[in-house]
Short mmCIF file of C-alpha atoms (C1' of nucleotides) in Angstrom, two decimals:
data_model
loop_
_atom_site.label_atom_id
_atom_site.label_comp_id
_atom_site.label_asym_id
_atom_site.label_seq_id
_atom_site.Cartn_x
_atom_site.Cartn_y
_atom_site.Cartn_z
CA MET A 1 0.94 -25.75 17.57
CA THR A 2 3.01 -25.57 20.75
CA GLU A 3 0.82 -23.70 23.20
CA ARG A 4 2.61 -24.16 26.49
CA PRO A 5 6.37 -24.18 26.71
CA PRO A 6 8.05 -27.05 28.54
CA HIS A 7 10.22 -24.79 30.72
CA GLY A 8 7.82 -23.36 33.29
CA GLN A 9 6.45 -20.05 31.99
CA ARG A 10 9.19 -19.15 29.55
CA TRP A 11 9.04 -19.37 25.78
CA ARG A 12 12.00 -19.83 23.49
CA ILE A 13 11.83 -17.69 20.38
CA GLY A 14 10.84 -20.54 18.07
CA GLU A 15 8.07 -21.64 20.39
CA LEU A 16 6.67 -18.14 20.51
CA ALA A 17 6.88 -17.85 16.74
CA ASP A 18 4.97 -21.12 16.32
CA ALA A 19 2.33 -20.08 18.83
CA THR A 20 1.70 -16.68 17.23
CA GLY A 21 2.26 -17.50 13.57
CA LEU A 22 5.02 -14.89 13.32
CA THR A 23 8.51 -15.72 12.10
CA VAL A 24 11.60 -15.78 14.28
CA ARG A 25 12.98 -12.97 12.15
CA THR A 26 9.94 -10.84 12.93
CA LEU A 27 10.56 -11.25 16.66
CA HIS A 28 14.20 -10.28 16.11
CA HIS A 29 12.98 -7.24 14.23
CA TYR A 30 10.58 -6.19 16.99
CA GLU A 31 13.45 -6.35 19.42
CA HIS A 32 15.68 -4.35 17.08
CA VAL A 33 13.18 -1.50 16.83
CA GLY A 34 12.60 -1.50 20.58
CA LEU A 35 9.09 -2.87 20.42
CA LEU A 36 9.49 -6.14 22.33
CA ALA A 37 12.54 -7.41 24.16
CA PRO A 38 12.47 -10.73 26.04
CA SER A 39 12.71 -10.32 29.80
CA ALA A 40 15.52 -12.84 30.09
CA ARG A 41 18.25 -14.76 28.33
CA SER A 42 19.41 -18.32 28.99
CA ASP A 43 22.98 -19.22 29.95
CA GLY A 44 23.69 -19.81 26.28
CA ASN A 45 22.37 -16.30 25.45
CA GLN A 46 19.08 -17.56 24.04
CA ARG A 47 16.05 -15.32 24.34
CA LEU A 48 13.50 -16.32 26.98
CA TYR A 49 10.11 -14.62 26.74
CA GLU A 50 7.98 -14.49 29.89
CA GLU A 51 4.24 -14.10 30.36
CA ASP A 52 4.29 -10.31 30.32
CA ASP A 53 6.27 -10.35 27.08
CA VAL A 54 3.72 -12.67 25.50
CA ARG A 55 0.82 -10.51 26.62
CA ARG A 56 2.54 -7.46 25.14
CA LEU A 57 3.14 -9.35 21.91
CA TYR A 58 -0.54 -10.14 21.50
CA ARG A 59 -1.35 -6.46 21.85
CA ILE A 60 1.30 -5.61 19.29
CA ILE A 61 -0.22 -8.10 16.88
CA ALA A 62 -3.74 -6.77 17.40
CA LEU A 63 -2.63 -3.19 16.72
CA ARG A 64 -0.50 -4.24 13.78
CA ASP A 65 -3.48 -6.06 12.28
CA LEU A 66 -5.34 -2.76 12.40
CA GLY A 67 -2.65 -1.40 10.10
CA LEU A 68 -0.74 0.78 12.56
CA SER A 69 2.98 1.30 12.02
CA LEU A 70 5.42 -0.27 14.48
CA ALA A 71 6.47 3.24 15.53
CA ASP A 72 2.87 4.15 16.38
CA ILE A 73 2.40 0.91 18.29
CA ARG A 74 5.53 1.53 20.29
CA ARG A 75 4.37 5.02 21.16
CA LEU A 76 0.92 3.79 22.18
CA LEU A 77 2.22 1.00 24.37
CA ASP A 78 5.14 2.85 25.96
CA GLU A 79 4.42 6.54 26.03
CA ASP A 80 0.91 7.68 25.37
CA ARG A 81 -1.91 5.22 25.82
CA GLY A 82 -4.37 8.11 25.96
CA ALA A 83 -3.67 8.84 22.29
CA LEU A 84 -5.19 5.50 21.28
CA ALA A 85 -8.56 6.80 20.10
CA GLU A 86 -6.91 9.72 18.33
CA VAL A 87 -4.39 7.55 16.51
CA LEU A 88 -7.09 5.10 15.46
CA ARG A 89 -9.24 7.93 14.11
CA ALA A 90 -6.34 9.35 12.15
CA HIS A 91 -5.59 5.92 10.76
CA LEU A 92 -9.23 5.40 9.82
CA ALA A 93 -9.13 8.65 7.87
CA HIS A 94 -6.01 7.43 6.11
CA VAL A 95 -7.66 4.12 5.23
CA ASP A 96 -10.67 5.98 3.87
CA ALA A 97 -8.41 8.08 1.66
CA GLU A 98 -6.72 4.92 0.41
CA LEU A 99 -10.09 3.34 -0.33
CA ALA A 100 -11.13 6.41 -2.32
CA ARG A 101 -7.86 6.42 -4.25
CA LEU A 102 -8.08 2.71 -5.03
CA GLY A 103 -11.68 3.15 -6.12
CA ARG A 104 -10.69 5.81 -8.65
CA LEU A 105 -7.75 3.68 -9.75
CA ARG A 106 -10.08 0.72 -10.25
CA THR A 107 -12.31 2.74 -12.57
CA LEU A 108 -9.34 3.83 -14.67
CA LEU A 109 -7.92 0.31 -14.74
CA GLU A 110 -11.18 -1.19 -15.89
CA ARG A 111 -11.39 1.29 -18.76
CA ALA A 112 -7.78 0.58 -19.63
CA CYS A 113 -8.49 -3.17 -19.66
CA ALA A 114 -11.47 -2.68 -21.97
CA GLY A 115 -9.35 -0.47 -24.23
CA ALA A 116 -6.44 -2.89 -24.29
CA GLU A 117 -8.69 -5.81 -25.16
CA ARG A 118 -10.56 -4.11 -28.02
CA MET A 119 -7.62 -2.30 -29.60
CA GLY A 120 -6.02 -4.46 -32.23
CA GLU A 121 -2.49 -3.13 -31.98
CA PRO A 122 -0.67 -2.96 -28.63
CA ALA A 123 0.74 0.40 -29.70
CA ASP A 124 -2.80 1.74 -30.12
CA ALA A 125 -3.76 0.41 -26.73
CA LEU A 126 -0.77 2.19 -25.17
CA ALA A 127 -1.78 5.41 -26.92
CA ALA A 128 -5.32 4.99 -25.63
CA ILE A 129 -4.12 4.52 -22.06
CA GLU A 130 -1.88 7.54 -22.39
CA ALA A 131 -4.77 9.61 -23.71
CA MET A 132 -6.92 8.42 -20.82
CA SER A 133 -4.31 9.47 -18.33
CA LEU A 134 -4.09 12.83 -20.04
CA VAL A 135 -7.85 13.31 -19.91
CA ALA A 136 -7.97 12.28 -16.24
CA LYS A 137 -5.33 14.87 -15.42
CA ARG A 138 -7.14 17.61 -17.32
CA ALA A 139 -10.23 16.69 -15.31
CA GLU A 140 -8.30 17.03 -12.06
CA ALA A 141 -6.89 20.35 -13.17
CA ARG A 142 -10.39 21.52 -14.03
CA GLU A 143 -11.40 20.72 -10.45
CA ALA A 144 -8.68 23.01 -9.21
CA GLU A 145 -9.14 25.85 -11.69
CA PRO A 146 -12.43 25.67 -13.56
CA HIS A 147 -11.84 28.58 -15.96
CA ASP A 148 -9.28 26.98 -18.17
CA GLU A 149 -8.80 28.74 -21.48
CA THR A 150 -8.87 25.50 -23.40
CA GLU A 151 -12.24 24.77 -21.92
CA ALA A 152 -13.50 28.23 -22.84
CA ALA A 153 -12.45 27.61 -26.46
CA TRP A 154 -14.34 24.30 -26.56
CA ARG A 155 -17.34 25.88 -24.95
CA GLU A 156 -17.49 28.65 -27.54
CA LEU A 157 -16.96 26.20 -30.39
CA GLY A 158 -19.72 24.03 -28.92
CA ALA A 159 -22.13 26.96 -28.85
CA GLN A 160 -21.43 27.89 -32.48
CA LEU A 161 -21.74 24.29 -33.62
CA ARG A 162 -24.98 23.86 -31.73
CA ALA A 163 -26.40 26.91 -33.53
CA CYS A 164 -25.57 25.23 -36.86
CA MET A 165 -27.08 21.96 -35.69
CA ASP A 166 -30.27 23.66 -34.53
CA ALA A 167 -30.46 25.48 -37.89
CA ARG A 168 -30.17 22.05 -39.61
CA GLU A 169 -27.07 23.05 -41.54
CA VAL A 170 -25.72 20.05 -43.46
CA PRO A 171 -22.26 18.85 -42.29
CA TYR A 172 -20.56 19.86 -45.57
CA SER A 173 -21.83 23.43 -45.49
CA PRO A 174 -19.01 26.02 -45.37
CA CYS A 175 -19.70 27.29 -41.85
CA VAL A 176 -19.81 23.77 -40.39
CA ARG A 177 -16.62 22.90 -42.27
CA ALA A 178 -14.95 25.92 -40.73
CA LEU A 179 -15.99 24.84 -37.27
CA ALA A 180 -14.78 21.29 -37.93
CA HIS A 181 -11.41 22.77 -38.93
CA ARG A 182 -11.31 24.71 -35.72
CA ALA A 183 -12.20 21.59 -33.69
CA ARG A 184 -9.42 19.64 -35.34
CA ALA A 185 -6.96 22.39 -34.56
CA LEU A 186 -7.99 22.43 -30.89
CA LEU A 187 -7.69 18.65 -30.67
CA PHE A 188 -4.30 18.88 -32.33
CA GLU A 189 -3.18 21.37 -29.73
CA PHE A 190 -4.64 19.35 -26.87
CA THR A 191 -2.81 16.17 -27.84
CA GLY A 192 0.42 17.89 -28.75
CA GLY A 193 -0.10 16.93 -32.39
CA ASP A 194 0.18 13.21 -31.78
CA ARG A 195 -1.88 11.29 -34.32
CA SER A 196 -2.38 8.08 -32.34
CA THR A 197 -3.29 10.00 -29.21
CA MET A 198 -5.90 11.93 -31.20
CA ASP A 199 -7.38 8.72 -32.56
CA ALA A 200 -7.33 7.12 -29.11
CA LEU A 201 -9.08 10.13 -27.67
CA VAL A 202 -11.83 9.87 -30.26
CA PHE A 203 -12.11 6.15 -29.59
CA LEU A 204 -12.36 6.71 -25.87
CA ARG A 205 -15.01 9.38 -26.27
CA ARG A 206 -17.15 7.01 -28.31
CA ARG A 207 -16.87 4.20 -25.79
CA ASP A 208 -17.26 6.41 -22.77
CA PRO A 209 -19.11 9.64 -23.55
CA PRO A 210 -18.20 12.44 -21.14
CA GLN A 211 -21.14 14.08 -19.41
CA ASN A 212 -21.71 17.71 -20.21
CA LEU A 213 -18.05 18.37 -20.94
CA ALA A 214 -17.85 22.13 -21.55
CA GLY A 215 -21.48 22.18 -22.57
CA TRP A 216 -21.19 19.34 -25.11
CA ASP A 217 -23.70 16.52 -25.20
CA PRO A 218 -23.72 13.24 -27.19
CA ALA A 219 -25.85 14.70 -29.99
CA LEU A 220 -23.39 17.56 -30.48
CA PHE A 221 -20.48 15.10 -30.50
CA ARG A 222 -22.21 13.05 -33.19
CA TYR A 223 -22.78 16.19 -35.27
CA LEU A 224 -19.08 17.06 -34.98
CA ASP A 225 -18.14 13.49 -35.93
CA GLU A 226 -20.14 13.81 -39.13
CA ALA A 227 -18.55 17.14 -39.95
CA LEU A 228 -15.05 15.75 -39.32
CA ALA A 229 -15.82 12.72 -41.49
CA CYS A 230 -16.97 15.04 -44.34
CA LEU A 231 -13.81 17.08 -43.99
CA ALA A 232 -11.59 13.98 -44.08
CA SER A 233 -13.32 12.43 -47.09
CA SER A 234 -13.25 15.65 -49.12
CA GLU A 235 -9.55 16.04 -48.33
CA ASN A 236 -8.87 12.46 -49.42
CA GLU A 237 -10.66 13.11 -52.69
CA GLY A 238 -8.85 16.40 -53.34
CA MET B 1 5.51 25.64 -17.01
CA THR B 2 8.20 25.34 -19.65
CA GLU B 3 6.53 23.54 -22.52
CA ARG B 4 9.02 23.91 -25.34
CA PRO B 5 12.75 23.84 -24.74
CA PRO B 6 14.85 26.64 -26.21
CA HIS B 7 17.38 24.27 -27.83
CA GLY B 8 15.55 22.87 -30.84
CA GLN B 9 13.87 19.62 -29.85
CA ARG B 10 16.01 18.71 -26.87
CA TRP B 11 15.05 18.95 -23.22
CA ARG B 12 17.45 19.34 -20.32
CA ILE B 13 16.54 17.26 -17.31
CA GLY B 14 15.14 20.15 -15.29
CA GLU B 15 12.99 21.30 -18.16
CA LEU B 16 11.53 17.83 -18.59
CA ALA B 17 10.92 17.58 -14.86
CA ASP B 18 9.06 20.89 -14.87
CA ALA B 19 7.00 19.90 -17.90
CA THR B 20 5.93 16.54 -16.45
CA GLY B 21 5.70 17.38 -12.77
CA LEU B 22 8.26 14.73 -11.91
CA THR B 23 11.44 15.46 -9.97
CA VAL B 24 14.92 15.41 -11.42
CA ARG B 25 15.72 12.59 -9.03
CA THR B 26 12.85 10.52 -10.44
CA LEU B 27 14.28 10.87 -13.94
CA HIS B 28 17.69 9.83 -12.62
CA HIS B 29 16.00 6.82 -11.04
CA TYR B 30 14.24 5.81 -14.25
CA GLU B 31 17.57 5.88 -16.00
CA HIS B 32 19.18 3.83 -13.23
CA VAL B 33 16.59 1.06 -13.53
CA GLY B 34 16.85 1.06 -17.32
CA LEU B 35 13.42 2.53 -17.92
CA LEU B 36 14.32 5.75 -19.70
CA ALA B 37 17.75 6.93 -20.84
CA PRO B 38 18.18 10.23 -22.68
CA SER B 39 19.23 9.78 -26.29
CA ALA B 40 22.11 12.21 -25.99
CA ARG B 41 24.45 14.09 -23.68
CA SER B 42 25.84 17.60 -24.07
CA ASP B 43 29.55 18.38 -24.25
CA GLY B 44 29.45 19.00 -20.52
CA ASN B 45 27.90 15.52 -19.97
CA GLN B 46 24.42 16.90 -19.33
CA ARG B 47 21.46 14.72 -20.26
CA LEU B 48 19.58 15.75 -23.40
CA TYR B 49 16.15 14.17 -23.90
CA GLU B 50 14.76 14.07 -27.43
CA GLU B 51 11.20 13.77 -28.71
CA ASP B 52 11.13 10.00 -28.64
CA ASP B 53 12.33 10.02 -25.05
CA VAL B 54 9.59 12.42 -24.08
CA ARG B 55 6.94 10.32 -25.77
CA ARG B 56 8.21 7.26 -23.98
CA LEU B 57 8.15 9.15 -20.69
CA TYR B 58 4.48 10.05 -21.09
CA ARG B 59 3.65 6.38 -21.58
CA ILE B 60 5.66 5.50 -18.51
CA ILE B 61 3.73 8.05 -16.50
CA ALA B 62 0.37 6.81 -17.77
CA LEU B 63 1.18 3.20 -16.86
CA ARG B 64 2.65 4.22 -13.54
CA ASP B 65 -0.53 6.13 -12.72
CA LEU B 66 -2.42 2.88 -13.23
CA GLY B 67 -0.32 1.46 -10.40
CA LEU B 68 2.01 -0.79 -12.41
CA SER B 69 5.50 -1.40 -11.08
CA LEU B 70 8.46 0.07 -12.94
CA ALA B 71 9.61 -3.46 -13.73
CA ASP B 72 6.25 -4.29 -15.34
CA ILE B 73 6.31 -1.05 -17.31
CA ARG B 74 9.78 -1.78 -18.59
CA ARG B 75 8.74 -5.24 -19.68
CA LEU B 76 5.64 -3.93 -21.42
CA LEU B 77 7.47 -1.17 -23.29
CA ASP B 78 10.60 -3.11 -24.22
CA GLU B 79 9.79 -6.77 -24.44
CA ASP B 80 6.20 -7.83 -24.57
CA ARG B 81 3.61 -5.28 -25.59
CA GLY B 82 1.14 -8.06 -26.27
CA ALA B 83 1.01 -8.81 -22.55
CA LEU B 84 -0.59 -5.44 -21.89
CA ALA B 85 -4.19 -6.62 -21.46
CA GLU B 86 -3.05 -9.57 -19.38
CA VAL B 87 -0.91 -7.48 -17.06
CA LEU B 88 -3.69 -4.94 -16.62
CA ARG B 89 -6.19 -7.70 -15.76
CA ALA B 90 -3.83 -9.18 -13.21
CA HIS B 91 -3.28 -5.77 -11.70
CA LEU B 92 -7.02 -5.14 -11.57
CA ALA B 93 -7.45 -8.38 -9.65
CA HIS B 94 -4.75 -7.25 -7.26
CA VAL B 95 -6.45 -3.88 -6.74
CA ASP B 96 -9.75 -5.64 -6.08
CA ALA B 97 -8.09 -7.81 -3.45
CA GLU B 98 -6.62 -4.69 -1.85
CA LEU B 99 -10.00 -3.00 -1.86
CA ALA B 100 -11.56 -6.02 -0.16
CA ARG B 101 -8.80 -6.14 2.43
CA LEU B 102 -9.08 -2.42 3.16
CA GLY B 103 -12.84 -2.75 3.44
CA ARG B 104 -12.52 -5.43 6.11
CA LEU B 105 -9.83 -3.39 7.84
CA ARG B 106 -12.11 -0.37 7.85
CA THR B 107 -14.86 -2.29 9.62
CA LEU B 108 -12.46 -3.49 12.30
CA LEU B 109 -10.97 -0.02 12.70
CA GLU B 110 -14.35 1.57 13.12
CA ARG B 111 -15.26 -0.87 15.87
CA ALA B 112 -11.89 -0.28 17.50
CA CYS B 113 -12.48 3.48 17.40
CA ALA B 114 -15.89 3.10 19.01
CA GLY B 115 -14.39 0.82 21.66
CA ALA B 116 -11.48 3.16 22.37
CA GLU B 117 -13.78 6.14 22.72
CA ARG B 118 -16.26 4.51 25.14
CA MET B 119 -13.80 2.60 27.28
CA GLY B 120 -12.73 4.66 30.27
CA GLU B 121 -9.26 3.24 30.72
CA PRO B 122 -6.78 3.03 27.82
CA ALA B 123 -5.76 -0.39 29.16
CA ASP B 124 -9.33 -1.60 28.81
CA ALA B 125 -9.50 -0.25 25.30
CA LEU B 126 -6.32 -2.11 24.40
CA ALA B 127 -7.76 -5.31 25.87
CA ALA B 128 -10.94 -4.78 23.86
CA ILE B 129 -8.99 -4.35 20.64
CA GLU B 130 -6.97 -7.43 21.41
CA ALA B 131 -10.14 -9.41 22.08
CA MET B 132 -11.57 -8.16 18.81
CA SER B 133 -8.51 -9.28 16.91
CA LEU B 134 -8.78 -12.65 18.61
CA VAL B 135 -12.44 -13.00 17.66
CA ALA B 136 -11.73 -11.97 14.07
CA LYS B 137 -9.05 -14.64 13.79
CA ARG B 138 -11.33 -17.31 15.24
CA ALA B 139 -13.89 -16.28 12.65
CA GLU B 140 -11.31 -16.68 9.86
CA ALA B 141 -10.31 -20.07 11.23
CA ARG B 142 -13.97 -21.07 11.29
CA GLU B 143 -14.17 -20.23 7.59
CA ALA B 144 -11.35 -22.65 6.95
CA GLU B 145 -12.48 -25.46 9.22
CA PRO B 146 -16.08 -25.11 10.34
CA HIS B 147 -16.23 -28.07 12.74
CA ASP B 148 -14.15 -26.61 15.48
CA GLU B 149 -14.48 -28.40 18.78
CA THR B 150 -14.79 -25.17 20.73
CA GLU B 151 -17.74 -24.27 18.59
CA ALA B 152 -19.34 -27.67 19.17
CA ALA B 153 -19.03 -27.14 22.92
CA TRP B 154 -20.72 -23.74 22.70
CA ARG B 155 -23.41 -25.16 20.49
CA GLU B 156 -24.22 -27.94 22.98
CA LEU B 157 -24.17 -25.54 25.89
CA GLY B 158 -26.48 -23.23 23.96
CA ALA B 159 -28.97 -26.03 23.33
CA GLN B 160 -29.06 -27.01 27.02
CA LEU B 161 -29.41 -23.41 28.12
CA ARG B 162 -32.18 -22.82 25.64
CA ALA B 163 -34.09 -25.79 27.07
CA CYS B 164 -33.85 -24.18 30.52
CA MET B 165 -34.94 -20.84 29.12
CA ASP B 166 -37.91 -22.37 27.33
CA ALA B 167 -38.86 -24.22 30.54
CA ARG B 168 -38.74 -20.84 32.31
CA GLU B 169 -36.13 -21.97 34.81
CA VAL B 170 -35.08 -19.06 37.04
CA PRO B 171 -31.39 -18.02 36.61
CA TYR B 172 -30.44 -19.13 40.11
CA SER B 173 -31.84 -22.65 39.76
CA PRO B 174 -29.19 -25.38 40.15
CA CYS B 175 -29.22 -26.60 36.57
CA VAL B 176 -28.86 -23.06 35.16
CA ARG B 177 -26.06 -22.34 37.63
CA ALA B 178 -24.28 -25.45 36.44
CA LEU B 179 -24.55 -24.29 32.84
CA ALA B 180 -23.32 -20.80 33.79
CA HIS B 181 -20.29 -22.43 35.43
CA ARG B 182 -19.64 -24.37 32.27
CA ALA B 183 -19.95 -21.19 30.17
CA ARG B 184 -17.48 -19.40 32.36
CA ALA B 185 -15.04 -22.27 32.05
CA LEU B 186 -15.32 -22.22 28.25
CA LEU B 187 -14.81 -18.47 28.16
CA PHE B 188 -11.84 -18.86 30.48
CA GLU B 189 -10.32 -21.40 28.14
CA PHE B 190 -11.07 -19.28 25.05
CA THR B 191 -9.35 -16.20 26.43
CA GLY B 192 -6.44 -18.07 27.95
CA GLY B 193 -7.61 -17.07 31.43
CA ASP B 194 -7.08 -13.38 30.93
CA ARG B 195 -9.53 -11.35 33.02
CA SER B 196 -9.48 -8.13 31.03
CA THR B 197 -9.80 -9.98 27.74
CA MET B 198 -12.85 -11.80 29.14
CA ASP B 199 -14.43 -8.52 30.20
CA ALA B 200 -13.63 -6.91 26.88
CA LEU B 201 -15.17 -9.84 25.06
CA VAL B 202 -18.38 -9.47 27.05
CA PHE B 203 -18.37 -5.73 26.37
CA LEU B 204 -17.87 -6.29 22.66
CA ARG B 205 -20.65 -8.83 22.50
CA ARG B 206 -23.07 -6.35 24.09
CA ARG B 207 -22.16 -3.55 21.67
CA ASP B 208 -21.99 -5.74 18.63
CA PRO B 209 -24.12 -8.87 18.97
CA PRO B 210 -22.84 -11.69 16.77
CA GLN B 211 -25.44 -13.18 14.47
CA ASN B 212 -26.33 -16.77 15.13
CA LEU B 213 -22.91 -17.62 16.54
CA ALA B 214 -23.03 -21.38 17.12
CA GLY B 215 -26.81 -21.25 17.41
CA TRP B 216 -26.90 -18.45 19.98
CA ASP B 217 -29.26 -15.51 19.64
CA PRO B 218 -29.52 -12.24 21.62
CA ALA B 219 -32.24 -13.59 23.91
CA LEU B 220 -30.10 -16.58 24.84
CA PHE B 221 -27.12 -14.28 25.49
CA ARG B 222 -29.26 -12.18 27.81
CA TYR B 223 -30.38 -15.27 29.69
CA LEU B 224 -26.74 -16.33 30.14
CA ASP B 225 -25.84 -12.83 31.30
CA GLU B 226 -28.45 -13.06 34.05
CA ALA B 227 -27.23 -16.48 35.09
CA LEU B 228 -23.62 -15.25 35.21
CA ALA B 229 -24.66 -12.22 37.24
CA CYS B 230 -26.46 -14.48 39.77
CA LEU B 231 -23.40 -16.69 40.01
CA ALA B 232 -21.10 -13.71 40.60
CA SER B 233 -23.32 -12.07 43.22
CA SER B 234 -23.81 -15.32 45.17
CA GLU B 235 -20.04 -15.89 45.13
CA ASN B 236 -19.41 -12.36 46.42
CA GLU B 237 -21.84 -12.95 49.29
CA GLY B 238 -20.34 -16.35 50.24
"C1'" DT C 1 28.33 -37.52 16.80
"C1'" DT C 2 24.22 -35.88 14.23
"C1'" DG C 3 20.28 -32.66 13.64
"C1'" DC C 4 17.79 -28.98 15.15
"C1'" DT C 5 17.45 -24.52 17.09
"C1'" DC C 6 19.60 -20.67 18.28
"C1'" DC C 7 22.98 -16.57 17.72
"C1'" DT C 8 24.69 -12.08 15.17
"C1'" DC C 9 25.62 -9.49 11.16
"C1'" DA C 10 24.29 -7.70 6.73
"C1'" DC C 11 22.38 -7.18 2.12
"C1'" DG C 12 17.92 -6.87 -0.59
"C1'" DT C 13 13.10 -5.18 -1.37
"C1'" DC C 14 10.38 -0.59 -3.93
"C1'" DA C 15 10.35 4.00 -5.70
"C1'" DC C 16 12.31 7.31 -4.95
"C1'" DG C 17 13.88 11.68 -1.04
"C1'" DT C 18 17.58 13.98 0.68
"C1'" DG C 19 21.81 15.58 1.25
"C1'" DA C 20 27.17 15.80 0.04
"C1'" DG C 21 30.68 17.45 -2.65
"C1'" DG C 22 31.95 19.04 -6.99
"C1'" DT C 23 31.57 20.97 -11.90
"C1'" DG C 24 29.43 23.43 -16.14
"C1'" DG C 25 26.91 27.35 -18.50
"C1'" DC C 26 25.03 32.14 -18.64
"C1'" DT D 1 32.46 36.59 -10.42
"C1'" DT D 2 27.90 35.11 -8.79
"C1'" DG D 3 23.81 32.04 -9.00
"C1'" DC D 4 21.58 28.42 -11.01
"C1'" DT D 5 21.50 23.92 -12.94
"C1'" DC D 6 23.75 20.03 -13.62
"C1'" DC D 7 26.80 15.84 -12.34
"C1'" DT D 8 27.76 11.32 -9.44
"C1'" DC D 9 27.70 8.74 -5.33
"C1'" DA D 10 25.38 7.03 -1.29
"C1'" DC D 11 22.51 6.60 2.79
"C1'" DG D 12 17.57 6.47 4.46
"C1'" DT D 13 12.63 4.88 4.20
"C1'" DC D 14 9.29 0.40 6.11
"C1'" DA D 15 8.74 -4.23 7.80
"C1'" DC D 16 10.71 -7.59 7.44
"C1'" DG D 17 12.98 -11.99 3.93
"C1'" DT D 18 16.89 -14.43 3.06
"C1'" DG D 19 21.12 -16.17 3.43
"C1'" DA D 20 26.04 -16.53 5.74
"C1'" DG D 21 28.85 -18.32 9.11
"C1'" DG D 22 29.09 -19.94 13.61
"C1'" DT D 23 27.58 -21.91 18.28
"C1'" DG D 24 24.50 -24.29 21.92
"C1'" DG D 25 21.40 -28.13 23.63
"C1'" DC D 26 19.39 -32.88 23.34
#
DNA sequence: TTGCTCCTCACGTCACGTGAGGTGGC
DNA sequence: TTGCTCCTCACGTCACGTGAGGTGGC
């Protein structure tokens, strides 16, 4: 680590790079964007940085390490030092937003990892991830406009099915079969008729039960599962 | 929202863009990087996407939303579907690292905001931020190599000063003055002799006391502060 | 004279955005 | 004929990395 240059108080570019841990190219770049120009040049046109330049560089590095853009740093150092607190606040808000986004992403990624590891076929895993993405987007859309007509349909179906469940109707009774048909049709519509997406959706719901989705609870989902299984087996027999 | 195209099962590029929320330019880009090419073109050379293309696009979008690069997505869809779980795990690790980095950054930024808002002069605030950056880097370096000689010096000075404090030596006694001199010299060396950085460092330490830094505790810091104040006032008188 | 450092272009990165200038379909 | 959508380049973004080809200082 060269700390003091051998030529009085002037640093050559390589010396300054060594002392700060930056690259020579980075110092070139800072000069190119008007952030830091050396106060002098040697006879052979080599850059010579003086004490003031070095002091400025350390401030640049400190602000850069806080994540500010070079344009912001330039503005703060050259034009508007008073804006410092304001710019830092704005940047903090931006970092918070990034943290929130990455947190959500992390949740999705973890589910996708679990899915990808338990699915046997890679194609199934891809379908599961696609279904997950689809569900996440529906959830976002629900945030924006809560009275979605698809949701209303599921809510009504849920209410009817719950009435059957409370009345202890067996899953193969005609009215439950009718509701199971209706559920399958809605699911078909929701997934665009894609078989593997439908299966992946069912798989995901089992692993990761949604809370109070359109008035559905785990018990109601299990009741529907039974009804769907009855429907499928009777169709296979017929 | 155009959901079904009017020409059988083929989508024009604008229709597909509307349906997916992407831009036409994005679809051009995906074709350019070999990620998604339409299966057909019209007589007038317009792109015509078919069902398989659309299905592929939805998978691309799902994987992209998980933060994968287009190159990774291409590899997963075209070459090596088995690598899915592995790639997702690696990406999760990367996201975790980013979260950790942003968390540390957030802490620094918050301190910098507090500093910038309480400092009167913007120049002082800049010096404080620079000092903070400097301290943070020393801390990192300490992680790597804990037996720093600067730290040893502070540790020894701390022990001697603590002996004085425990013996109830008054701050202006000769031996305490000698230690205060030594402390000032160390601080001078640490900051490279920069006055405003020294002041900012002192300010930061008051706002944000370091825990057990080289054996120092808040009481010991206060004792040193008194000794330094005595030294300064006696020098101003002389 | 031999290395080493320095110099100035200039293309590449990543996922597109944003025109520019021109043509096809209703 | 008028809009609208489509087409193909091609430069710009952000903070540099990575050569290429040549010169200066010990």
